[in-house]
mmCIF file of C-alpha atoms and ligand atoms in Angstrom:
data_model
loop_
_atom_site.group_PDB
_atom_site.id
_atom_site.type_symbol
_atom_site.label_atom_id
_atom_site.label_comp_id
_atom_site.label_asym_id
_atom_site.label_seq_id
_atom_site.Cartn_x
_atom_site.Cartn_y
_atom_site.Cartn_z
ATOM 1 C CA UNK A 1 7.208 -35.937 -12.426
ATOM 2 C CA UNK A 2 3.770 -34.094 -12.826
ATOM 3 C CA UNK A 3 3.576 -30.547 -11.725
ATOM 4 C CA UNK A 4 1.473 -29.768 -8.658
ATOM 5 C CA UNK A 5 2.058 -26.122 -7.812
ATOM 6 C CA UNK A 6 2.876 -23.465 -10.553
ATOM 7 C CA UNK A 7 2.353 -19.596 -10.190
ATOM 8 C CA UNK A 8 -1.788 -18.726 -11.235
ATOM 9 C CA UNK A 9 -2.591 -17.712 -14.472
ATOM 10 C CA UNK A 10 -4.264 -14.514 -13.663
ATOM 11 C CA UNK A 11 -1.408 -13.663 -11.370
ATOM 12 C CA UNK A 12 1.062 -11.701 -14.202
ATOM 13 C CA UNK A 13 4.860 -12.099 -13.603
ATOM 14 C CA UNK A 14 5.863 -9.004 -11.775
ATOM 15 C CA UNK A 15 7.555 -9.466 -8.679
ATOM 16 C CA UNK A 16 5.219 -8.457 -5.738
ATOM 17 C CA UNK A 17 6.266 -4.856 -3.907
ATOM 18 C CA UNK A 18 5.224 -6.395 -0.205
ATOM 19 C CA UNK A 19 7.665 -6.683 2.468
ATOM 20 C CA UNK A 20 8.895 -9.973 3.303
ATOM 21 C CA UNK A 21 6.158 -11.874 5.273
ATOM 22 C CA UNK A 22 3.323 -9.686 4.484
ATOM 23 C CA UNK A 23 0.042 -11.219 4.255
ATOM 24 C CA UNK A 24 -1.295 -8.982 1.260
ATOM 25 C CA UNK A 25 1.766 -11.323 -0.755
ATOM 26 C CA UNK A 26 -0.417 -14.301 0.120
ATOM 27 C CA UNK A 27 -4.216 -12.604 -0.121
ATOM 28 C CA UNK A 28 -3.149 -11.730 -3.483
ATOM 29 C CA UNK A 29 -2.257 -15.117 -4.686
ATOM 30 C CA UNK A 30 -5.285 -17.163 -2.815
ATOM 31 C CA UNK A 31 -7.097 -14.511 -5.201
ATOM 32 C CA UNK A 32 -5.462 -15.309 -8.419
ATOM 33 C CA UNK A 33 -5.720 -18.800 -7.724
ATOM 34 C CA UNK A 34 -9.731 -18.649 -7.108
ATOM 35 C CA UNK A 35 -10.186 -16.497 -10.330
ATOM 36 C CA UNK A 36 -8.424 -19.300 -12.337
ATOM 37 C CA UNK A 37 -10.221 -21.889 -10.352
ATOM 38 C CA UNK A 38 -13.509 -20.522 -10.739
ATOM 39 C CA UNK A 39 -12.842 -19.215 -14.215
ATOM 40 C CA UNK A 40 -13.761 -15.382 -13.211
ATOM 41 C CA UNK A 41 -11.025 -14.086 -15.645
ATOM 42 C CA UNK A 42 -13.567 -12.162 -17.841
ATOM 43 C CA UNK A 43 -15.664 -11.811 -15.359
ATOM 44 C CA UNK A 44 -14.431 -10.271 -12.199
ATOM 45 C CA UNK A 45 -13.881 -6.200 -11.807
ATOM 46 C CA UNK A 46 -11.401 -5.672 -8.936
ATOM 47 C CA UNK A 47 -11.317 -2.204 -7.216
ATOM 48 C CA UNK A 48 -7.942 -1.083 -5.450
ATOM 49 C CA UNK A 49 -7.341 0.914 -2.473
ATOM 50 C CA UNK A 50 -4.839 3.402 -0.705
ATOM 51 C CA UNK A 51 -2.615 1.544 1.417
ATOM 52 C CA UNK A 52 -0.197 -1.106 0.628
ATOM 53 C CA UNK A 53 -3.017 -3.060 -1.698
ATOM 54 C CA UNK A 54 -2.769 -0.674 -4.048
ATOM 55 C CA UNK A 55 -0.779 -2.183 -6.735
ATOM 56 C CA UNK A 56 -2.916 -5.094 -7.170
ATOM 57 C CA UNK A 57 -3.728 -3.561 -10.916
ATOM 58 C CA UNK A 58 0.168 -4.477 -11.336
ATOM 59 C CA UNK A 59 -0.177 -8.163 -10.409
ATOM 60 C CA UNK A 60 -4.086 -9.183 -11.585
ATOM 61 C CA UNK A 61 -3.896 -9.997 -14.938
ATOM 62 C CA UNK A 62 -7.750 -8.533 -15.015
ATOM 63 C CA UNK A 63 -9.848 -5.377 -14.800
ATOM 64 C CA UNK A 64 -8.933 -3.084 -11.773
ATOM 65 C CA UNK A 65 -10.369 0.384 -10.751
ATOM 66 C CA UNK A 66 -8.432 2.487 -8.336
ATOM 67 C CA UNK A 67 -10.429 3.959 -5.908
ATOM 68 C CA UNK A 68 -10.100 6.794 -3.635
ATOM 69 C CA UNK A 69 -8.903 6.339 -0.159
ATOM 70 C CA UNK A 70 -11.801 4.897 2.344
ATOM 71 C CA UNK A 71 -14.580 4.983 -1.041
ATOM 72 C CA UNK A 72 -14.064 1.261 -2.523
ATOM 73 C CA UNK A 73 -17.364 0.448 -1.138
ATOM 74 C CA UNK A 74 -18.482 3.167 -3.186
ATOM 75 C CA UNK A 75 -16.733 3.089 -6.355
ATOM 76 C CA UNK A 76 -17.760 -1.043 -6.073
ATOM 77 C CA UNK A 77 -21.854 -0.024 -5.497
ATOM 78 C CA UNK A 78 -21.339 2.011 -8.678
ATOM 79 C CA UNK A 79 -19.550 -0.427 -10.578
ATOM 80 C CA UNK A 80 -22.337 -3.192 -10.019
ATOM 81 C CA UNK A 81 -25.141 -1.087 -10.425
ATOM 82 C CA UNK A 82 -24.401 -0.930 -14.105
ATOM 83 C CA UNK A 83 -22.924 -3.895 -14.841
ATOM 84 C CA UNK A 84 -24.677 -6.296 -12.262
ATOM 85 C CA UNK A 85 -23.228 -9.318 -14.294
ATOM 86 C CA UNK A 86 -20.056 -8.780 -13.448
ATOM 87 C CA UNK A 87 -18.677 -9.658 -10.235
ATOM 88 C CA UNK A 88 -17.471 -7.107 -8.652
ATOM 89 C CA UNK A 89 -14.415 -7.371 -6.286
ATOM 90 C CA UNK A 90 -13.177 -4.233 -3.215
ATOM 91 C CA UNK A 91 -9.791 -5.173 -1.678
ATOM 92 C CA UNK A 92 -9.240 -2.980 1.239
ATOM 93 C CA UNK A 93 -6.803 -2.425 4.150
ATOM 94 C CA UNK A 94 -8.608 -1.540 8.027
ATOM 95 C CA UNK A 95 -7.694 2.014 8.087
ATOM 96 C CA UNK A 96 -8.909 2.170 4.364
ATOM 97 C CA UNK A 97 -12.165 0.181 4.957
ATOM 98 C CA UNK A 98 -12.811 0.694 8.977
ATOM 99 C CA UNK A 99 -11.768 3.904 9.417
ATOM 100 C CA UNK A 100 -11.819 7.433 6.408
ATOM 101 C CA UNK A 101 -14.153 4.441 4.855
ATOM 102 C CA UNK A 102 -16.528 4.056 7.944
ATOM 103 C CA UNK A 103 -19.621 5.523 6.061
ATOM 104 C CA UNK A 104 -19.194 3.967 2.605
ATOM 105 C CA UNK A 105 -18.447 0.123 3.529
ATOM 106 C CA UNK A 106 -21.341 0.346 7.152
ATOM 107 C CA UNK A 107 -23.671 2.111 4.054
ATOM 108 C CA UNK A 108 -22.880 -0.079 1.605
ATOM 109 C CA UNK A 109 -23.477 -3.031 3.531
ATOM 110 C CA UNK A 110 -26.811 -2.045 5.120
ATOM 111 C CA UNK A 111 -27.992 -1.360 1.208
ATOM 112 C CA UNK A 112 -26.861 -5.189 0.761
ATOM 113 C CA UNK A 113 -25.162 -4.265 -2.073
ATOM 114 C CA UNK A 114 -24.245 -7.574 -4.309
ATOM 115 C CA UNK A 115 -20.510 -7.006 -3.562
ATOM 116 C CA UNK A 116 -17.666 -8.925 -2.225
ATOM 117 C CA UNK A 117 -14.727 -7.205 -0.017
ATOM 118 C CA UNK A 118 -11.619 -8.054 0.934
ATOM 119 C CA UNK A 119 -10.758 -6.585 3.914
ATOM 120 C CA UNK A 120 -7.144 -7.216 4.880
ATOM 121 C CA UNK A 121 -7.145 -6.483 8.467
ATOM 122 C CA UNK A 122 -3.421 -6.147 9.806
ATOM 123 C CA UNK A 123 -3.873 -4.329 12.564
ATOM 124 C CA UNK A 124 -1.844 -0.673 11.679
ATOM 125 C CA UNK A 125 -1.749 1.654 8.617
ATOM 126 C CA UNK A 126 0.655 -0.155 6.656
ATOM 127 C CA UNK A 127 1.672 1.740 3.986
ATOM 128 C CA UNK A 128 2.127 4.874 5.929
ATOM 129 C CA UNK A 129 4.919 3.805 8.283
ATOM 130 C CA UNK A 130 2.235 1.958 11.608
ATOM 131 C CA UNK A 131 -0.300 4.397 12.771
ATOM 132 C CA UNK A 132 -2.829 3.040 14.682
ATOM 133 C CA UNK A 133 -5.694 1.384 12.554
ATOM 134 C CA UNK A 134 -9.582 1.194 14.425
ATOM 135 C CA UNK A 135 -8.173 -2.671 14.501
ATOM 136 C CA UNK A 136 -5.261 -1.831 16.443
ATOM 137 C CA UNK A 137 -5.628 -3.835 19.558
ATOM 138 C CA UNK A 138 -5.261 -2.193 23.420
ATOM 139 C CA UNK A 139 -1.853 -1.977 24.523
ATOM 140 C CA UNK A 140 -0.526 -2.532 21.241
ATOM 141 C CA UNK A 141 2.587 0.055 20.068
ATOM 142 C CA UNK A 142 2.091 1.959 16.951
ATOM 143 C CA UNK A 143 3.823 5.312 16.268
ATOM 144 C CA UNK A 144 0.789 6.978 17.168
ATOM 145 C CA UNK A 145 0.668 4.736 20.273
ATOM 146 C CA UNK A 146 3.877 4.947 21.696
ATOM 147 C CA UNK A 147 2.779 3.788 24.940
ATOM 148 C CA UNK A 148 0.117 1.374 23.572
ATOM 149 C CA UNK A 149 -3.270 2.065 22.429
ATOM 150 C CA UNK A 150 -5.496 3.324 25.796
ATOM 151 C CA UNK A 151 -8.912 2.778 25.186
ATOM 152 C CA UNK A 152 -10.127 6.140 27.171
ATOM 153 C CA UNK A 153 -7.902 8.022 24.624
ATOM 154 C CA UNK A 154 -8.330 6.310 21.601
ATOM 155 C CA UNK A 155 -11.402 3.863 22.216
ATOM 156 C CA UNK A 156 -11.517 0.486 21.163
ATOM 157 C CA UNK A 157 -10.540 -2.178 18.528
ATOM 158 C CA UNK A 158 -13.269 -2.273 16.233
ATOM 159 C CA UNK A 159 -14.760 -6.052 15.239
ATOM 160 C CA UNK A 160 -16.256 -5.391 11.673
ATOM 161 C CA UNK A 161 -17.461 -8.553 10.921
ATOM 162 C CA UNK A 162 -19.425 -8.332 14.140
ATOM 163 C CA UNK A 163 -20.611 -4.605 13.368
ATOM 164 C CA UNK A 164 -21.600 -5.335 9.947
ATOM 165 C CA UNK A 165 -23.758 -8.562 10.823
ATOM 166 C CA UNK A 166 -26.306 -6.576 12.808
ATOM 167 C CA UNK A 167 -27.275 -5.295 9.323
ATOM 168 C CA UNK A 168 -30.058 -6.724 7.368
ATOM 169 C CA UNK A 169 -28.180 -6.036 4.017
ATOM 170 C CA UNK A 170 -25.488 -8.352 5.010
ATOM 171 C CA UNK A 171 -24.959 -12.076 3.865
ATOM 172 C CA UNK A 172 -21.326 -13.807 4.310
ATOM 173 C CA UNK A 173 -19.439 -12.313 6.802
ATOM 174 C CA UNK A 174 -16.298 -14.527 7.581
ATOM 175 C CA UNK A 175 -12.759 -13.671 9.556
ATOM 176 C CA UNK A 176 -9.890 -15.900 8.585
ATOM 177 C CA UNK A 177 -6.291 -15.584 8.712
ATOM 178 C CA UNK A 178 -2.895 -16.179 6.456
ATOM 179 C CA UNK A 179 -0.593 -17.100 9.212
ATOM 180 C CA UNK A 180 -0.180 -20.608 8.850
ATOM 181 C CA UNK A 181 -0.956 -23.373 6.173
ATOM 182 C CA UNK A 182 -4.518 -24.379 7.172
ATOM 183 C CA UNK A 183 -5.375 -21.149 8.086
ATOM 184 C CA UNK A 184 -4.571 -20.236 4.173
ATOM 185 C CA UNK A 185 -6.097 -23.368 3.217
ATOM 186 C CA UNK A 186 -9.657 -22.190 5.063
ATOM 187 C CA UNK A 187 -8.914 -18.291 3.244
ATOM 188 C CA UNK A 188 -9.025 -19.502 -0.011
ATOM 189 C CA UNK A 189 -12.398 -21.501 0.743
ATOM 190 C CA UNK A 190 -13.553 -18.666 1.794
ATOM 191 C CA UNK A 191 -13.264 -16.115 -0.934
ATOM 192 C CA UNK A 192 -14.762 -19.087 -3.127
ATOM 193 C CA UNK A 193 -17.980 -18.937 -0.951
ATOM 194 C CA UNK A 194 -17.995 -15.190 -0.770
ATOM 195 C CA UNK A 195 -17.645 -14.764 -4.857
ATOM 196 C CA UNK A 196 -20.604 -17.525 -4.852
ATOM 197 C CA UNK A 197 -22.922 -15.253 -2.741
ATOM 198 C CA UNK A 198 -22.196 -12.503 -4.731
ATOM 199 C CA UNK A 199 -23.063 -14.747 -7.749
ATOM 200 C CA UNK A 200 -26.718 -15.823 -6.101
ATOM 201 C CA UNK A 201 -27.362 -12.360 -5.169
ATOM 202 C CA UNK A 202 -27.530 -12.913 -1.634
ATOM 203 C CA UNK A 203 -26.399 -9.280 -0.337
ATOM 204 C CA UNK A 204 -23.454 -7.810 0.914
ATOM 205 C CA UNK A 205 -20.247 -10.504 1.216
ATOM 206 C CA UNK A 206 -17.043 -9.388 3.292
ATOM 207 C CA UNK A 207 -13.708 -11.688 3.964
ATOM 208 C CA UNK A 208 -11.908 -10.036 7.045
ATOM 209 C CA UNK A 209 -8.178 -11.774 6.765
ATOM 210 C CA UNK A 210 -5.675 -11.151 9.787
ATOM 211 C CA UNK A 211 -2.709 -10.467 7.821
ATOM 212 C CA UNK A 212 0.778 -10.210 9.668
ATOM 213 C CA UNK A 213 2.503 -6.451 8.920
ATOM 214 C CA UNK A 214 5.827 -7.664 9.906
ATOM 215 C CA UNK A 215 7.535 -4.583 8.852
ATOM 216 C CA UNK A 216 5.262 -2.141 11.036
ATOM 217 C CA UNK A 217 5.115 -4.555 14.085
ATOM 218 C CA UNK A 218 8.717 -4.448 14.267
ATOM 219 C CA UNK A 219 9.011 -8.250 14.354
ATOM 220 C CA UNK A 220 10.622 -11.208 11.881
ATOM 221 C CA UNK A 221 7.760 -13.006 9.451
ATOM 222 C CA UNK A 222 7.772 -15.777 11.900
ATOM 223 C CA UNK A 223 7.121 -13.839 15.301
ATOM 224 C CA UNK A 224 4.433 -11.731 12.969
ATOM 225 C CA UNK A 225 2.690 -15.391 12.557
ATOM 226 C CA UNK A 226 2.785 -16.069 15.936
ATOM 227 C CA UNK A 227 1.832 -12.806 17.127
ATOM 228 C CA UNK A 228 -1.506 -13.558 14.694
ATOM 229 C CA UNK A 229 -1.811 -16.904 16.449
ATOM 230 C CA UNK A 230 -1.204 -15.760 19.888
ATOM 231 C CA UNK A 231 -2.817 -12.232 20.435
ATOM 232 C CA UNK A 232 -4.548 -10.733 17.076
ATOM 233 C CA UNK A 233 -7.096 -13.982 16.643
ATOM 234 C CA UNK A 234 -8.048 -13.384 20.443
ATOM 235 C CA UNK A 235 -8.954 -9.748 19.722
ATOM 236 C CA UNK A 236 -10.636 -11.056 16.652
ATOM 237 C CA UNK A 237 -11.671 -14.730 16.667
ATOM 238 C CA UNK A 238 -11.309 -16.611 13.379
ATOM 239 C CA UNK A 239 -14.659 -18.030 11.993
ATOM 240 C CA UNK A 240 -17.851 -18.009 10.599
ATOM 241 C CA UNK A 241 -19.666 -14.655 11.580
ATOM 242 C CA UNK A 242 -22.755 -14.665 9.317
ATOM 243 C CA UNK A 243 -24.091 -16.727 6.418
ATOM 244 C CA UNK A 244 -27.438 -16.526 5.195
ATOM 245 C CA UNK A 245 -28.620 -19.291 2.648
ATOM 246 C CA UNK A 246 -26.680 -19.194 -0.605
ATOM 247 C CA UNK B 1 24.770 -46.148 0.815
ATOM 248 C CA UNK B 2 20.975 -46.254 1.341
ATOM 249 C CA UNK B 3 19.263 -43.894 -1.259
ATOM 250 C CA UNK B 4 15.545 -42.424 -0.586
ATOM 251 C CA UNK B 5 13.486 -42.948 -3.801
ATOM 252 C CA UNK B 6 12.047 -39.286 -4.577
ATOM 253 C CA UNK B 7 8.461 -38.963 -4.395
ATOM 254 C CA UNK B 8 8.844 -34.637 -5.193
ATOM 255 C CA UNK B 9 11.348 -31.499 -5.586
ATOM 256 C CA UNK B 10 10.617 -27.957 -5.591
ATOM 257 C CA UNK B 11 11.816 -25.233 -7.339
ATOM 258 C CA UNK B 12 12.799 -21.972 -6.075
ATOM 259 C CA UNK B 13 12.943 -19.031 -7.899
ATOM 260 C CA UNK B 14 15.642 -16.840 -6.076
ATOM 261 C CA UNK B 15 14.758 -13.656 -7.501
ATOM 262 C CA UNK B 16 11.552 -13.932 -6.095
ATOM 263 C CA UNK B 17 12.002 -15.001 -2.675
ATOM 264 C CA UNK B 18 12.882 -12.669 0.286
ATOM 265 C CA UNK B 19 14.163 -14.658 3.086
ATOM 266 C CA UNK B 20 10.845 -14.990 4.976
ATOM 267 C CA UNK B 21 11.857 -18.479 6.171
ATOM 268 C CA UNK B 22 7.799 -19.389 5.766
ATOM 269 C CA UNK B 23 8.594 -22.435 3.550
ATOM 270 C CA UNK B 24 11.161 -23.651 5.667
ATOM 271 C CA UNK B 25 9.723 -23.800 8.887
ATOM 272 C CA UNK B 26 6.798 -25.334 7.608
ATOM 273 C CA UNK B 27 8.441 -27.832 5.475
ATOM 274 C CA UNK B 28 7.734 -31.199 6.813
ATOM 275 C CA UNK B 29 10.914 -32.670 5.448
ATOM 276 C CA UNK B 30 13.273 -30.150 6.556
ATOM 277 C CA UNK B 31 14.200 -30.078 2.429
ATOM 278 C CA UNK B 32 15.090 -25.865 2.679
ATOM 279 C CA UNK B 33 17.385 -23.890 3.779
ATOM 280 C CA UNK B 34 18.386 -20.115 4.185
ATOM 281 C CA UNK B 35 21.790 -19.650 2.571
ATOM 282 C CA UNK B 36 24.207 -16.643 2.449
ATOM 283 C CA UNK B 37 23.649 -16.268 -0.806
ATOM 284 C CA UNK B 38 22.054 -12.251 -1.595
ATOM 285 C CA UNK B 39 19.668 -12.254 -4.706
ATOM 286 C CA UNK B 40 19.539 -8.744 -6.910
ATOM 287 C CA UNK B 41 16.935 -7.087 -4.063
ATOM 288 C CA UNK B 42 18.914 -7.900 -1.417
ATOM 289 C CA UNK B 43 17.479 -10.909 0.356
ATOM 290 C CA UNK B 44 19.201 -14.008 1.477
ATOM 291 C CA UNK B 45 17.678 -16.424 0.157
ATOM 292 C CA UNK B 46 16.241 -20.095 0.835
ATOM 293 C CA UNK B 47 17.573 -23.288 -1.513
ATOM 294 C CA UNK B 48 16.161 -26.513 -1.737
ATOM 295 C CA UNK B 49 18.247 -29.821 -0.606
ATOM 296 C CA UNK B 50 17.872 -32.854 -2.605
ATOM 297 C CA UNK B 51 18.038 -36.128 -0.943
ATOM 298 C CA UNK B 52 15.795 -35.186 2.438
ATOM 299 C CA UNK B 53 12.529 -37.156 1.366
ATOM 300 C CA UNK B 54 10.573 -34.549 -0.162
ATOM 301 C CA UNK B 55 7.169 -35.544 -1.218
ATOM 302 C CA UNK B 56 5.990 -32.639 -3.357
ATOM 303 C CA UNK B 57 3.068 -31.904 -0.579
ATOM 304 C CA UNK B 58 3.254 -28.380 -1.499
ATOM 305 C CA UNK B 59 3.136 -26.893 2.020
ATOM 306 C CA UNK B 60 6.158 -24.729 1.237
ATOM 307 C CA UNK B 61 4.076 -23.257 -1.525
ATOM 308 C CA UNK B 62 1.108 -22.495 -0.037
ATOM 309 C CA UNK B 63 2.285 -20.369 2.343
ATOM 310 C CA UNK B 64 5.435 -18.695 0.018
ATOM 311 C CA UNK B 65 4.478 -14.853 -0.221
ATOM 312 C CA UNK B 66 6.289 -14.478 -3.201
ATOM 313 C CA UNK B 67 4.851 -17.465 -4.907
ATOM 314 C CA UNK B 68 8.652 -18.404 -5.945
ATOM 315 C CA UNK B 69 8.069 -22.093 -5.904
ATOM 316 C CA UNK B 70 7.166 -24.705 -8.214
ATOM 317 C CA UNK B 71 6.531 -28.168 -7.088
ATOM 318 C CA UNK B 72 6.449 -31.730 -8.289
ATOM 319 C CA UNK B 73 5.073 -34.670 -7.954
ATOM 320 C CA UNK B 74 4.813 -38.756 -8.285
ATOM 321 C CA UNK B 75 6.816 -40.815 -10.783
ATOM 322 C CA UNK B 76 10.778 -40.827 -10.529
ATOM 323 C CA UNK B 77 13.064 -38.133 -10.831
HETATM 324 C C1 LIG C 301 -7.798 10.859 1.249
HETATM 325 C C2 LIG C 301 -6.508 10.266 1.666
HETATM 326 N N1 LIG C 301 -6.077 10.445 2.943
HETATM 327 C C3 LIG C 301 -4.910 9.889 3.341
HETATM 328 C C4 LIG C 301 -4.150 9.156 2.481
HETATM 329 C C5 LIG C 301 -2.841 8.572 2.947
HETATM 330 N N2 LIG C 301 -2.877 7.135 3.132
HETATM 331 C C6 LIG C 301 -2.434 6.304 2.171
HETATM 332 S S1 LIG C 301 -2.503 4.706 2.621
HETATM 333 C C7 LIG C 301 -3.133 5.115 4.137
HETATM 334 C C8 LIG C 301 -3.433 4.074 5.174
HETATM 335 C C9 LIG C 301 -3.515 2.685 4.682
HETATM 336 O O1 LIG C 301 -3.755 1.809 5.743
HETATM 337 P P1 LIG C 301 -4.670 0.546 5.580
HETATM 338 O O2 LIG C 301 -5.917 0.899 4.902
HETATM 339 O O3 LIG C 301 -4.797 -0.086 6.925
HETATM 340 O O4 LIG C 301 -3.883 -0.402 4.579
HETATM 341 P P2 LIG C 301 -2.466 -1.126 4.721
HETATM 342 O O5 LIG C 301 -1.469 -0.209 4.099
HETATM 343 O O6 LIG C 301 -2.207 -1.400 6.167
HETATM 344 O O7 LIG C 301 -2.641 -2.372 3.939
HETATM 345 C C10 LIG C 301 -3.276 6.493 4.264
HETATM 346 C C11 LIG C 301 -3.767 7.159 5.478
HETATM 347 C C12 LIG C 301 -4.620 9.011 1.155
HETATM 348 N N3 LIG C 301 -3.946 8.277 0.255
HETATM 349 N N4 LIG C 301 -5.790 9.559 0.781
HETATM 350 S S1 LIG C 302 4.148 -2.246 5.390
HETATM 351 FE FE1 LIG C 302 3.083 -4.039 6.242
HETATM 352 S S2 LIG C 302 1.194 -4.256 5.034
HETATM 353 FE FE2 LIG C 302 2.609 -2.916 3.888
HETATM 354 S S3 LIG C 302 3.751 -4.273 2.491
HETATM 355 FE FE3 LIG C 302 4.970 -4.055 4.347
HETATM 356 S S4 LIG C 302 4.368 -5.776 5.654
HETATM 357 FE FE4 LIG C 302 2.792 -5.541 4.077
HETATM 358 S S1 LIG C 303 8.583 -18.874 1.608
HETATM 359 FE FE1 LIG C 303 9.151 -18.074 -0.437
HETATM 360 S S2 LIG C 303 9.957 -16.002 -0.032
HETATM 361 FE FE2 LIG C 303 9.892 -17.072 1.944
HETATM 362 S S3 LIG C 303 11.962 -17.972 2.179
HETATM 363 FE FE3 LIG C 303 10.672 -19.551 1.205
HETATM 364 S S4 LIG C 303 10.965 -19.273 -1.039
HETATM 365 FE FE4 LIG C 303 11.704 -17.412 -0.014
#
């Protein structure tokens, strides 16, 4: 027997520190799997967030900056600037990227800076124990929402693929999802075709994935999935956003 | 007794997985199983079961967070 599905090279062997079910687990290895695919190994420069991404230096067996909280957009614009050959690679959570990041990642996208992001969009602040996000959605409990996020207190879940596309500087703007197998399937294409507008120069490329947070939504991997399927992907429908010609 | 020729078989690498129950809800086969069985972190964890037609399709791996399994494919066992 031939075999058909082995761990990616440029994934190394340490055990992921995600909770059970957590989309960032998947992101990660649709990720590896396009750098080995596309043969990126020498040439992709990966820049890590705060919030529960931040590890991915421990599991990409390739170059990763750290950046400060909010600033990947940044730290990624600098990064490119002087070495524009590279392609250059900002995986970010919603709180990271939507909210203390609000300036850098709207900035850096209206500059149409040659970049790709990640932007794993689960809905809470992760990694600091489920405070609401910008992408939490109305209604939904958080520990800073006890009662359910109330859009006249705390305003309303923020689209970014639909705010960024109003921007000149912008040219792949997709919103996929890693709660079932075609819906990881469709992911994976789509990082490919974001790295390949980065590599044509096209502008600014973003990847919004809706990634279950089981642990923070209080619910088993399963009802996480189906909470993606059911409610999340209404808030923020899967699809094409924006594409300008590669 | 009728035996199933074996188009595929997975691996599962038990130190890696955490119980999620991804692969086995999605297997079309109904090859895996939770057990009782606690790996070193603490997670029950899911086992493959020869003999239920598995066809290597891979499903179970694409959507394994902890990218514990290895399949296989074609040929005989
Ligand atoms: C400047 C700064 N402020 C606050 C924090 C604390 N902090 C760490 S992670 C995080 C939120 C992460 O949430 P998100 O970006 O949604 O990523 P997730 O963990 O959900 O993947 C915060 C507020 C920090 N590390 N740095
Ligand atoms: S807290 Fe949520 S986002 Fe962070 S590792 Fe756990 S499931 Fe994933
Ligand atoms: S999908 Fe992976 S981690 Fe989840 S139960 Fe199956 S083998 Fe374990």
């Amino acid at each position: 027997m031939k075999k058909v599905y082995s761990r990616p090279k440029s994934l190394k062997p340490a055990h992921f520190h995600y909770c059970p079910g957590c989309g960032h687990s998947i992101v990660n290895r649709l990720i590896a799997e396009v750098i080995d695919e596309m043969n990126l190994g020498d040439k992709i420069i990966c820049v890590a967030p705060a919030g529960c991404g931040m590890l991915i230096y421990n599991y990409f067996d390739v170059d990763c900056l750290e950046s400060a909280h909010g600033r990947g957009a940044a730290v990624a614009t600098g990064i490119k600037r002087v070495r524009p050959d590279n392609l250059v690679v900002s995986y970010q959570g919603d709180g990271d990227l939507a909210a203390i990041g609000t300036a850098e990642s709207f900035h850096a996208a209206n500059r149409g800076e040659n970049i790709t992001i990640i932007f794993v969009n689960n809905g809470v602040y992760g990694m600091t124990g489920g405070q609401m996000a910008p992408t939490t959605i109305l209604d939904q409990v958080t520990t800073t929402t006890p009662v359910g996020r109330i859009s006249e207190k705390a305003g309303h879940p923020v689209r970014m693929c639909e705010v960024l596309a109003v921007l000149d500087g912008t040219s792949y703007l997709e919103r996929v999802a890693v709660h079932k197998p075609a819906a990881i399937v469709a992911t994976k294409k789509a990082l490919v075709k974001a790295f390949q507008h980065q590599m044509n120069k096209t502008g600014f490329s973003m990847v919004e994935i809706l990634s279950p947070c089981p642990t923070n939504w209080k619910m088993d991997p399963l009802q996480a999935c189906k909470w993606v399927e059911d409610v999340m992907s209404k808030q923020f429908p899967i699809g094409l956003v924006k594409e300008v010609q590669c | 007794m009728v035996t199933q020729a074996t188009k595929g078989y997975i691996e599962i690498d038990q130190e890696r997985c955490k119980g999620c129950s991804f692969c086995i809800e999605y297997c079309p086969k109904k090859a895996i199983f939770l057990t009782d069985k606690l790996n070193l972190k603490g997670y029950f964890v899911a086992t493959y079961k020869e003999g239920n037609g598995c066809t290597g399709c891979a499903i179970c791996a694409i959507v394994c967070p902890e990218v514990a399994i290895e399949v296989y494919r074609g040929g005989t066992a």
